[in-house]
Each structure stands twice: as C-alpha cells, then as structure tokens.
mmCIF file of C-alpha atoms in Angstrom:
data_model
loop_
_atom_site.group_PDB
_atom_site.id
_atom_site.type_symbol
_atom_site.label_atom_id
_atom_site.label_comp_id
_atom_site.label_asym_id
_atom_site.label_seq_id
_atom_site.Cartn_x
_atom_site.Cartn_y
_atom_site.Cartn_z
ATOM 1 C CA MET A 1 38.567 -0.664 18.436
ATOM 2 C CA ILE A 2 38.569 1.060 15.027
ATOM 3 C CA GLN A 3 39.230 -2.262 13.315
ATOM 4 C CA ARG A 4 36.101 -3.775 14.903
ATOM 5 C CA ILE A 5 33.966 -0.848 13.719
ATOM 6 C CA SER A 6 35.294 -0.717 10.162
ATOM 7 C CA ASN A 7 34.949 -4.473 9.635
ATOM 8 C CA PRO A 8 31.106 -4.535 9.885
ATOM 9 C CA ILE A 9 30.911 -1.445 7.685
ATOM 10 C CA THR A 10 32.810 -3.137 4.854
ATOM 11 C CA GLU A 11 30.611 -6.198 5.263
ATOM 12 C CA LEU A 12 27.541 -4.016 4.709
ATOM 13 C CA SER A 13 28.875 -2.243 1.640
ATOM 14 C CA PRO A 14 26.958 -3.025 -1.563
ATOM 15 C CA ASN A 15 29.919 -4.727 -3.241
ATOM 16 C CA ALA A 16 31.097 -6.719 -0.216
ATOM 17 C CA ASN A 17 29.671 -10.190 -0.763
ATOM 18 C CA VAL A 18 27.957 -9.841 -4.096
ATOM 19 C CA GLN A 19 28.240 -12.969 -6.138
ATOM 20 C CA SER A 20 28.705 -12.225 -9.768
ATOM 21 C CA LYS A 21 25.397 -12.834 -11.500
ATOM 22 C CA PRO A 22 25.498 -13.960 -15.090
ATOM 23 C CA LYS A 23 24.740 -11.013 -17.336
ATOM 24 C CA ILE A 24 21.940 -11.474 -19.803
ATOM 25 C CA SER A 25 21.220 -9.393 -22.840
ATOM 26 C CA PRO A 26 18.114 -7.188 -23.088
ATOM 27 C CA GLY A 27 16.757 -9.558 -25.726
ATOM 28 C CA GLU A 28 17.080 -12.531 -23.376
ATOM 29 C CA ALA A 29 15.443 -10.574 -20.554
ATOM 30 C CA GLN A 30 12.600 -9.624 -22.861
ATOM 31 C CA ALA A 31 12.166 -13.250 -23.956
ATOM 32 C CA LYS A 32 12.093 -14.453 -20.335
ATOM 33 C CA PHE A 33 9.555 -11.783 -19.391
ATOM 34 C CA ALA A 34 7.366 -12.607 -22.398
ATOM 35 C CA SER A 35 7.580 -16.307 -21.567
ATOM 36 C CA ALA A 36 6.563 -15.663 -17.946
ATOM 37 C CA LEU A 37 3.561 -13.597 -19.056
ATOM 38 C CA LYS A 38 2.537 -16.219 -21.610
ATOM 39 C CA ASN A 39 2.729 -18.979 -18.977
ATOM 40 C CA ALA A 40 0.638 -16.931 -16.541
ATOM 41 C CA ILE A 41 -2.034 -16.273 -19.164
ATOM 42 C CA ASN A 42 -2.043 -19.954 -20.157
ATOM 43 C CA ASN A 43 -2.543 -20.923 -16.500
ATOM 44 C CA VAL A 44 -5.517 -18.553 -16.214
ATOM 45 C CA ASN A 45 -6.938 -20.020 -19.414
ATOM 46 C CA GLU A 46 -6.569 -23.570 -18.055
ATOM 47 C CA VAL A 47 -8.346 -22.641 -14.827
ATOM 48 C CA GLN A 48 -11.208 -21.104 -16.802
ATOM 49 C CA ALA A 49 -11.439 -24.138 -19.088
ATOM 50 C CA ILE A 50 -11.680 -26.450 -16.068
ATOM 51 C CA SER A 51 -14.405 -24.255 -14.590
ATOM 52 C CA ASP A 52 -16.329 -24.306 -17.871
ATOM 53 C CA GLU A 53 -16.040 -28.094 -18.123
ATOM 54 C CA LYS A 54 -17.293 -28.608 -14.564
ATOM 55 C CA THR A 55 -20.153 -26.158 -15.047
ATOM 56 C CA GLU A 56 -21.202 -27.879 -18.268
ATOM 57 C CA ALA A 57 -20.940 -31.323 -16.660
ATOM 58 C CA MET A 58 -23.115 -30.153 -13.783
ATOM 59 C CA ALA A 59 -25.703 -28.758 -16.187
ATOM 60 C CA LYS A 60 -25.800 -32.142 -17.925
ATOM 61 C CA GLY A 61 -26.165 -33.930 -14.597
ATOM 62 C CA ASP A 62 -22.798 -35.696 -14.751
ATOM 63 C CA ILE A 63 -21.487 -33.939 -11.614
ATOM 64 C CA THR A 64 -23.599 -33.714 -8.472
ATOM 65 C CA ASP A 65 -20.996 -32.036 -6.250
ATOM 66 C CA LEU A 66 -22.004 -28.371 -6.301
ATOM 67 C CA HIS A 67 -19.151 -27.411 -3.985
ATOM 68 C CA ASP A 68 -16.523 -28.588 -6.445
ATOM 69 C CA VAL A 69 -18.141 -26.641 -9.284
ATOM 70 C CA MET A 70 -18.448 -23.466 -7.201
ATOM 71 C CA ILE A 71 -14.825 -23.695 -6.049
ATOM 72 C CA ALA A 72 -13.647 -24.066 -9.644
ATOM 73 C CA SER A 73 -15.820 -21.125 -10.639
ATOM 74 C CA GLN A 74 -14.417 -18.922 -7.868
ATOM 75 C CA LYS A 75 -10.819 -19.901 -8.724
ATOM 76 C CA SER A 76 -11.527 -18.922 -12.315
ATOM 77 C CA SER A 77 -13.074 -15.623 -11.293
ATOM 78 C CA ILE A 78 -10.226 -14.717 -8.953
ATOM 79 C CA ALA A 79 -7.574 -15.653 -11.511
ATOM 80 C CA LEU A 80 -9.233 -13.505 -14.169
ATOM 81 C CA GLU A 81 -9.653 -10.557 -11.803
ATOM 82 C CA ALA A 82 -5.996 -10.772 -10.756
ATOM 83 C CA THR A 83 -4.940 -10.883 -14.404
ATOM 84 C CA VAL A 84 -7.015 -7.798 -15.194
ATOM 85 C CA GLN A 85 -5.521 -5.948 -12.222
ATOM 86 C CA VAL A 86 -1.957 -6.836 -13.250
ATOM 87 C CA GLN A 87 -2.691 -5.724 -16.807
ATOM 88 C CA SER A 88 -4.122 -2.450 -15.523
ATOM 89 C CA LYS A 89 -1.062 -1.780 -13.368
ATOM 90 C CA ALA A 90 1.287 -2.633 -16.240
ATOM 91 C CA VAL A 91 -0.487 -0.203 -18.577
ATOM 92 C CA GLU A 92 -0.450 2.456 -15.868
ATOM 93 C CA ALA A 93 3.298 1.960 -15.304
ATOM 94 C CA TYR A 94 3.941 2.104 -19.064
ATOM 95 C CA LYS A 95 2.002 5.364 -19.395
ATOM 96 C CA GLU A 96 3.910 6.829 -16.457
ATOM 97 C CA MET A 97 7.266 5.868 -17.982
ATOM 98 C CA MET A 98 6.280 7.307 -21.345
ATOM 99 C CA SER A 99 5.330 10.631 -19.735
ATOM 100 C CA MET A 100 8.741 10.970 -18.025
ATOM 101 C CA GLN A 101 11.072 13.535 -19.479
ATOM 102 C CA VAL A 102 14.594 12.364 -20.162
#
C-alpha cells in the first residue's frame, strides 16, 4: 500500500522525469531574444508595406477589390497595435524590475 502511494509522489517530483536541457549562456539567450524581437518587428514592417502597396495601387486604379485592400489595412493596424502593446508591457516590466530592491 505505501509503495503504491510513494510511487506517484516521486513521479510528480520536479526532478523526476526532467530531461537535461542544453544550457545556454546569457549572451546566447540575449542574442536569441534580440533575434526574435527583430524578426517580429520585420514581420510587422512587411505587413505594413503590403498594406501601403495595396492602398497605393487602389488609389491608382490598379486594384478594384476593396475588400482585399481593407483586409490588408486592418492586418497592418492590428499588427502595429499589438506591437505597441507588447512594447508598453515590456517597458512597464523593466521599470518594475528596476524599482525592486535587492
């Protein structure tokens, strides 16, 4: 009876089935984080460029599909708003960490 109870407990312990993850240096972590942020900003820039191109083409009369232009415009707007919100939260978290006493 005791053996059956202790077995699930050891299975739930934090070190029970943890696969060893490769350790990375703080510099590598920083580089990965910076790369992820740069890729996200580049993606937002691409979405905005596509929206600008479609809007300009519609103004010239090259595109007659208003729905396509409006969808591109909304994608661009949402992507920019999400980026601004993430930036705001990151600055807020940074300020909170800097105000912590060690």
